[in-house]
Amino acid sequence: MSSSRLKRVGESPTIRIANIASQMKSDGIDVISFSLGEPDFDTPKHISDAASEALYNGATHYAPSPGIPELREAIANKLVSENGLEAKASDILVTPGAKQAIFEIMMSVLDDGDEAIIFDPAWVSYDPCISFAGANTTWVPTDPDNGFMPVDVADYITDKTRIIVVNSPCNPTGGVFSQKELKNIADLAIDHDLLVLSDEIYEKIVYDRKHLSIGAMDGMQDRTITVNGFSKAYAMTGWRLGYVHANPELLQGFKKIHSHSVSSATTFAQYGGVAALEGPQEPVMEMVDEFRKRRDILIDGLNAIGIKCNKPDGAFYAFADVSEYGDGDTIAEKLLSEAHVALTPGSAFGASGKNFVRISYATSQERIREALKRIEDCLL
Ligand SMILES: Cc1ncc(COP(=O)(O)O)c(C=O)c1O
């Protein structure tokens, strides 16, 4: 009964594990969850206040499909001042989450049989979005000993390649791209006339590194599609608020899919987005400081029990090599059933993740310490 398009795509593996963990929790089991990609903090109050004020003042009607003017303006200002892009409000489309933006992009720019390059391991939804669009994913290997940076990208470009997806900081590895690595990709995109989708959703969560936007590099302005959102930086996952910046011709395509599918992002949520961008940024810094402490506890603890993991430079994920004890699928299953620790097998993010697990450290220091103890007891 279902379409061939649907058959190309599987269930989200991260959500599957989270569902098993939450079933165990509702059965009364004390599961420590390291599986979901969302901050455990509440949205900063001034953001919720702005949205509720808008809600009570009547922002309950359809919004303009590309987003309310105030938010598009605030996003454009942010992209100019923080990211060095040449952005205008009219170049922005506000979406219900960055994920919807990525879906709209793939559906707009890819034709049947085209190829899209992603770096292995990669966030779970790029490949399905590429498949929905009828195109094929080309997985480029990365080097775990060099922050999971891609290797030999040029060798994977063919005359069918249309787009390269860059995700810095990266989910699932926490890898952050340097100027040199971005320049390599930019040079290839220019030489082969390719688009770049730059997913910068974790840009605020970097440790001792500077986030760089590939769209600000020479020759990249028109061929870069920059995606970002509010979920991770401002702990606003449930608000479903993201955005995309692209040249007017590309944006026109995204808008077409957007207006015929979701119409717009939720109107009052968009006022929260304005407050997030224009209000105090201290809550973001406090969250990042806390993530850093958790990262340090987790990575030191993992290495102490023989699970190899370099300190990631960004996001709130550790991609840990469990091959000392088994493959990632086996270890994730064992830890969930025996230690009641939920994490995601690395294979969910691409074939290269076979011997890895992804640990999302968006949980308290105390729970991280407790999980390390349980992992040690279970595996040693
Ligand atoms: C790399 C990456 N891109 C995009 C998204 C989607 O974010 P949003 O909540 O804005 O849809 C996620 C969420 O997990 C992500 O990890």
Coordinates of C-alpha atoms and ligand atoms in Angstrom, one line a residue:
M1 CA 0.0 0.0 0.0
S2 CA 2.9 2.4 0.5
S3 CA 5.0 4.3 -2.1
S4 CA 8.3 3.2 -3.4
R5 CA 9.7 6.5 -2.0
L6 CA 8.7 5.3 1.6
K7 CA 10.4 2.0 1.1
R8 CA 13.8 3.6 0.5
V9 CA 13.9 4.9 4.0
G10 CA 14.0 3.2 7.4
E11 CA 12.8 4.2 10.9
S12 CA 15.0 6.7 12.8
P13 CA 17.4 4.5 14.8
T14 CA 17.9 7.2 17.5
I15 CA 14.2 7.5 18.1
R16 CA 13.8 3.7 18.2
I17 CA 16.4 3.4 21.0
A18 CA 14.9 6.3 22.9
N19 CA 11.4 4.6 22.6
I20 CA 12.8 1.4 24.1
A21 CA 14.4 3.4 26.9
S22 CA 11.3 5.3 27.7
Q23 CA 9.2 2.1 27.7
M24 CA 11.7 0.7 30.3
K25 CA 11.4 3.9 32.3
S26 CA 7.6 3.7 32.4
D27 CA 8.0 0.1 33.5
G28 CA 9.8 1.6 36.6
I29 CA 13.4 0.9 35.5
D30 CA 16.0 3.6 36.3
V31 CA 17.4 4.1 32.8
I32 CA 20.1 6.7 32.3
S33 CA 19.5 8.1 28.9
F34 CA 22.4 9.1 26.7
S35 CA 20.5 8.6 23.5
L36 CA 18.6 11.7 22.5
G37 CA 20.0 14.8 20.9
E38 CA 18.5 17.5 23.0
P39 CA 19.7 19.7 25.8
D40 CA 18.2 18.8 29.2
F41 CA 17.9 22.5 30.2
D42 CA 14.7 24.5 30.0
T43 CA 14.3 27.3 27.5
P44 CA 15.6 30.5 29.0
K45 CA 12.7 32.4 30.7
H46 CA 12.9 35.6 28.6
I47 CA 12.3 33.6 25.5
S48 CA 9.3 31.8 26.8
D49 CA 7.9 35.1 28.2
A50 CA 8.2 36.7 24.7
A51 CA 6.4 33.8 23.1
S52 CA 3.6 33.7 25.7
E53 CA 3.2 37.5 25.5
A54 CA 2.8 37.2 21.7
L55 CA 0.4 34.3 22.2
Y56 CA -1.8 36.3 24.6
N57 CA -1.6 39.3 22.3
G58 CA -3.1 37.4 19.4
A59 CA -0.2 35.9 17.5
T60 CA -2.4 32.9 16.9
H61 CA -3.1 33.4 13.3
Y62 CA -1.2 32.2 10.2
A63 CA 2.2 33.8 9.9
P64 CA 3.6 35.0 6.6
S65 CA 4.8 31.7 5.0
P66 CA 8.6 32.6 5.0
G67 CA 8.4 33.9 8.6
I68 CA 7.5 37.0 10.5
P69 CA 9.5 40.0 9.3
E70 CA 10.9 40.7 12.8
L71 CA 12.5 37.2 13.0
R72 CA 13.8 37.2 9.4
E73 CA 15.4 40.6 10.1
A74 CA 16.9 39.3 13.4
I75 CA 18.3 36.2 11.7
A76 CA 19.8 38.2 8.8
N77 CA 21.5 40.6 11.4
K78 CA 22.9 37.6 13.2
L79 CA 24.2 35.9 10.1
V80 CA 25.9 39.2 9.1
S81 CA 27.4 40.0 12.5
E82 CA 28.3 36.5 13.8
N83 CA 28.8 34.4 10.6
G84 CA 30.1 36.9 8.1
L85 CA 27.4 36.1 5.5
E86 CA 25.9 38.7 3.2
A87 CA 22.4 38.1 4.4
K88 CA 19.2 40.1 4.0
A89 CA 15.9 39.4 5.6
S90 CA 14.5 38.4 2.2
D91 CA 17.1 35.7 1.9
I92 CA 15.8 33.9 5.0
L93 CA 13.1 31.2 5.3
V94 CA 11.9 30.4 8.8
T95 CA 11.1 26.7 9.2
P96 CA 9.5 24.4 11.8
G97 CA 13.0 23.1 12.9
A98 CA 16.2 22.8 10.9
K99 CA 15.1 19.3 10.0
Q100 CA 12.3 20.7 7.8
A101 CA 14.7 23.1 6.2
I102 CA 17.0 20.2 5.3
F103 CA 14.1 18.2 3.9
E104 CA 13.0 21.1 1.8
I105 CA 16.5 21.7 0.5
M106 CA 17.0 18.1 -0.6
M107 CA 13.6 18.0 -2.3
S108 CA 14.4 21.2 -4.1
V109 CA 17.9 20.7 -5.4
L110 CA 18.2 17.0 -6.0
D111 CA 16.8 15.1 -9.0
D112 CA 16.4 11.3 -9.4
G113 CA 19.9 9.8 -9.7
D114 CA 21.8 12.8 -8.5
E115 CA 24.5 12.2 -5.8
A116 CA 24.8 14.0 -2.5
I117 CA 28.0 13.7 -0.4
I118 CA 27.9 13.3 3.3
F119 CA 30.7 12.4 5.7
D120 CA 30.5 9.0 7.4
P121 CA 29.4 9.0 10.3
A122 CA 26.6 11.6 9.8
W123 CA 23.4 12.8 11.5
V124 CA 20.7 10.2 10.8
S125 CA 18.3 12.3 8.7
Y126 CA 20.6 13.5 5.8
D127 CA 20.5 10.1 4.0
P128 CA 16.7 9.6 4.3
C129 CA 16.1 13.2 3.1
I130 CA 18.4 12.5 0.1
S131 CA 16.6 9.2 -0.6
F132 CA 13.1 10.8 -0.4
A133 CA 14.3 13.2 -3.1
G134 CA 15.2 10.2 -5.3
A135 CA 19.0 10.8 -5.2
N136 CA 21.8 8.7 -3.9
T137 CA 24.1 9.3 -0.9
T138 CA 27.8 9.1 -1.4
W139 CA 29.5 8.4 2.0
V140 CA 32.9 9.8 2.3
P141 CA 35.1 8.3 5.0
T142 CA 36.5 10.3 7.9
D143 CA 39.5 9.9 10.2
P144 CA 38.7 9.2 13.8
D145 CA 42.3 10.2 14.8
N146 CA 41.8 13.6 13.2
G147 CA 38.6 14.7 14.8
F148 CA 36.5 12.7 12.3
M149 CA 37.5 15.0 9.4
P150 CA 36.7 13.8 5.9
V151 CA 39.4 12.1 3.9
D152 CA 40.0 12.3 0.1
V153 CA 36.7 14.1 -0.6
A154 CA 37.8 14.8 -4.2
D155 CA 37.9 11.0 -5.0
Y156 CA 34.1 10.8 -4.4
I157 CA 33.0 13.6 -6.7
T158 CA 31.4 12.4 -10.0
D159 CA 29.5 14.2 -12.7
K160 CA 26.3 13.3 -10.8
T161 CA 27.4 15.0 -7.6
R162 CA 25.2 18.0 -6.8
I163 CA 25.8 18.9 -3.1
I164 CA 28.2 18.4 -0.2
V165 CA 26.7 18.4 3.3
V166 CA 29.0 19.9 6.0
N167 CA 27.9 19.6 9.6
S168 CA 30.2 21.6 11.9
P169 CA 30.1 21.0 14.9
C170 CA 29.1 17.5 14.0
N171 CA 26.5 15.2 15.2
P172 CA 27.4 12.4 16.1
T173 CA 31.2 13.0 16.5
G174 CA 31.5 16.5 18.0
G175 CA 34.1 17.3 15.3
V176 CA 34.6 20.9 14.5
F177 CA 35.9 21.9 11.0
S178 CA 39.0 24.2 10.8
Q179 CA 39.5 27.0 8.3
K180 CA 41.8 24.7 6.3
E181 CA 39.3 21.8 6.2
L182 CA 36.4 24.1 5.2
K183 CA 38.6 25.8 2.5
N184 CA 39.4 22.3 1.0
I185 CA 35.7 21.7 0.7
A186 CA 35.0 25.2 -0.6
D187 CA 37.7 24.8 -3.3
L188 CA 36.2 21.5 -4.4
A189 CA 32.7 23.0 -4.5
I190 CA 33.9 25.9 -6.6
D191 CA 36.0 23.7 -9.0
H192 CA 33.1 21.2 -9.6
D193 CA 30.3 23.8 -9.4
L194 CA 28.6 22.1 -6.4
L195 CA 26.3 23.4 -3.7
V196 CA 27.2 23.1 0.0
L197 CA 24.6 22.6 2.7
S198 CA 26.2 23.9 5.8
D199 CA 24.2 22.6 8.9
E200 CA 25.4 24.9 11.7
I201 CA 22.8 23.9 14.3
Y202 CA 25.5 23.2 17.0
E203 CA 27.5 26.4 16.2
K204 CA 27.1 27.8 19.7
I205 CA 28.3 24.7 21.4
V206 CA 32.1 24.8 20.8
Y207 CA 34.9 24.4 23.4
D208 CA 38.0 26.5 22.9
R209 CA 37.4 26.6 19.2
K210 CA 35.8 29.2 16.9
H211 CA 32.9 28.2 14.8
L212 CA 33.4 29.1 11.1
S213 CA 30.8 29.4 8.4
I214 CA 31.8 28.1 5.0
G215 CA 29.3 30.4 3.3
A216 CA 31.5 33.4 4.3
M217 CA 34.4 32.1 2.3
D218 CA 35.4 33.6 -1.0
G219 CA 33.3 32.3 -3.9
M220 CA 30.9 30.5 -1.5
Q221 CA 28.1 33.1 -1.0
D222 CA 25.9 31.9 -3.8
R223 CA 26.6 28.2 -3.6
T224 CA 26.2 27.7 0.2
I225 CA 22.8 27.0 1.8
T226 CA 23.2 27.7 5.5
V227 CA 20.9 25.9 7.9
N228 CA 20.5 26.8 11.6
G229 CA 18.0 26.8 14.4
F230 CA 17.1 27.4 18.0
S231 CA 16.8 23.8 19.3
K232 CA 20.3 23.2 20.5
A233 CA 21.7 26.7 21.3
Y234 CA 18.6 27.9 23.2
A235 CA 17.2 24.6 24.5
M236 CA 14.1 25.0 22.2
T237 CA 13.8 21.6 20.7
G238 CA 10.0 21.4 21.2
W239 CA 9.4 24.8 19.7
R240 CA 10.2 23.5 16.3
L241 CA 12.0 26.6 15.0
G242 CA 14.8 26.7 12.5
Y243 CA 15.8 28.6 9.4
V244 CA 17.7 28.6 6.1
H245 CA 19.7 31.2 4.2
A246 CA 20.3 30.8 0.5
N247 CA 20.5 32.8 -2.7
P248 CA 17.1 34.1 -3.9
E249 CA 16.7 31.5 -6.7
L250 CA 17.3 28.5 -4.4
L251 CA 15.2 30.1 -1.6
Q252 CA 12.3 30.3 -4.1
G253 CA 12.3 26.5 -4.4
F254 CA 12.4 25.9 -0.7
K255 CA 9.5 28.4 -0.2
K256 CA 7.4 26.5 -2.8
I257 CA 7.7 23.2 -0.8
H258 CA 7.3 25.1 2.5
S259 CA 4.1 26.9 1.5
H260 CA 2.5 23.7 0.2
S261 CA 3.5 21.5 3.2
V262 CA 3.8 23.3 6.5
S263 CA 2.7 26.8 5.5
S264 CA 4.9 28.4 8.1
A265 CA 6.6 27.9 11.5
T266 CA 4.2 28.4 14.5
T267 CA 3.5 32.1 14.8
F268 CA 4.0 32.8 18.5
A269 CA 7.0 30.5 18.6
Q270 CA 8.7 32.9 16.1
Y271 CA 8.4 35.8 18.7
G272 CA 10.4 33.5 21.0
G273 CA 13.0 33.2 18.3
V274 CA 13.4 37.0 18.1
A275 CA 13.9 37.2 21.9
A276 CA 16.5 34.4 21.7
L277 CA 18.6 36.2 19.1
E278 CA 18.2 39.7 20.4
G279 CA 18.1 39.0 24.2
P280 CA 20.9 38.2 26.6
Q281 CA 23.2 35.4 25.5
E282 CA 24.4 34.5 29.0
P283 CA 22.1 31.5 29.3
V284 CA 23.8 30.0 26.2
M285 CA 27.2 30.5 27.7
E286 CA 26.1 28.9 31.0
M287 CA 24.8 25.9 29.1
V288 CA 28.0 25.5 27.1
D289 CA 30.1 25.8 30.4
E290 CA 28.0 23.0 31.9
F291 CA 28.3 20.8 28.7
R292 CA 32.1 21.3 28.9
K293 CA 32.3 20.0 32.5
R294 CA 30.2 17.0 31.6
R295 CA 32.3 16.3 28.5
D296 CA 35.5 16.3 30.6
I297 CA 34.0 13.9 33.2
L298 CA 32.6 11.6 30.5
I299 CA 35.7 11.4 28.3
D300 CA 38.1 10.9 31.2
G301 CA 35.9 8.2 32.6
L302 CA 35.5 6.4 29.3
N303 CA 39.2 6.3 28.6
A304 CA 39.9 5.1 32.1
I305 CA 37.8 2.0 31.4
G306 CA 39.3 1.3 28.0
I307 CA 36.7 2.9 25.8
K308 CA 38.7 5.0 23.4
C309 CA 37.4 8.5 22.9
N310 CA 39.2 11.8 22.0
K311 CA 37.8 15.0 23.5
P312 CA 35.3 16.4 21.0
D313 CA 35.5 20.1 20.3
G314 CA 31.8 20.8 19.9
A315 CA 28.2 19.7 20.2
F316 CA 27.2 17.5 23.2
Y317 CA 28.1 14.1 21.8
A318 CA 31.0 11.7 22.3
F319 CA 31.6 9.1 19.6
A320 CA 33.4 6.4 21.5
D321 CA 35.3 3.3 20.1
V322 CA 34.0 0.3 22.0
S323 CA 35.8 -2.3 19.9
E324 CA 37.8 -3.4 23.0
Y325 CA 34.5 -5.0 24.2
G326 CA 32.5 -5.8 21.0
D327 CA 30.8 -3.9 18.2
G328 CA 28.6 -0.9 18.8
D329 CA 25.3 -2.7 18.2
T330 CA 26.1 -5.5 20.7
I331 CA 27.5 -3.1 23.3
A332 CA 24.6 -0.7 23.1
E333 CA 22.1 -3.6 23.5
K334 CA 24.1 -5.0 26.4
L335 CA 24.4 -1.7 28.2
L336 CA 20.7 -1.0 27.8
S337 CA 19.5 -4.4 29.0
E338 CA 22.1 -5.1 31.7
A339 CA 23.3 -1.7 32.9
H340 CA 20.2 0.3 32.0
V341 CA 22.3 2.9 30.1
A342 CA 20.8 4.0 26.8
L343 CA 23.1 5.1 24.1
T344 CA 23.0 4.9 20.3
P345 CA 25.0 2.3 18.3
G346 CA 27.4 4.1 15.9
S347 CA 26.1 2.1 13.0
A348 CA 23.0 4.3 13.1
F349 CA 25.1 7.1 11.6
G350 CA 26.8 5.2 8.8
A351 CA 28.9 2.0 8.2
S352 CA 32.0 3.5 9.7
G353 CA 30.3 3.7 13.1
K354 CA 30.2 -0.1 13.4
N355 CA 32.6 -0.2 16.4
F356 CA 31.4 3.0 18.0
V357 CA 28.5 4.2 20.2
R358 CA 27.2 7.8 20.4
I359 CA 26.9 9.1 23.9
S360 CA 24.8 12.3 24.2
Y361 CA 26.0 14.0 27.4
A362 CA 22.9 16.2 27.8
T363 CA 22.4 14.8 31.2
S364 CA 23.6 15.9 34.7
Q365 CA 27.2 15.3 36.0
E366 CA 25.8 13.1 38.7
R367 CA 24.0 10.9 36.2
I368 CA 27.1 10.8 34.0
R369 CA 29.2 9.6 37.0
E370 CA 26.6 7.0 37.8
A371 CA 26.5 5.8 34.2
L372 CA 30.3 5.4 34.0
K373 CA 30.1 3.2 37.1
R374 CA 27.4 1.1 35.6
I375 CA 29.3 0.8 32.3
E376 CA 32.4 -0.3 34.1
D377 CA 30.6 -2.9 36.2
C378 CA 28.9 -4.2 33.1
L379 CA 31.8 -4.4 30.8
L380 CA 34.8 -5.2 33.0
Ligands
LIG1 C1 23.0 17.8 12.8 C2 21.6 18.1 13.1 N1 20.9 18.9 12.2 C3 19.7 19.2 12.3 C4 18.9 18.8 13.4 C5 17.5 19.2 13.5 O1 17.2 20.2 14.4 P1 15.8 20.8 14.6 O2 15.4 20.5 16.0 O3 16.0 22.3 14.5 O4 14.9 20.2 13.6 C6 19.6 18.0 14.4 C7 18.8 17.5 15.5 O5 19.1 16.5 16.2 C8 20.9 17.7 14.2 O6 21.6 16.9 15.1

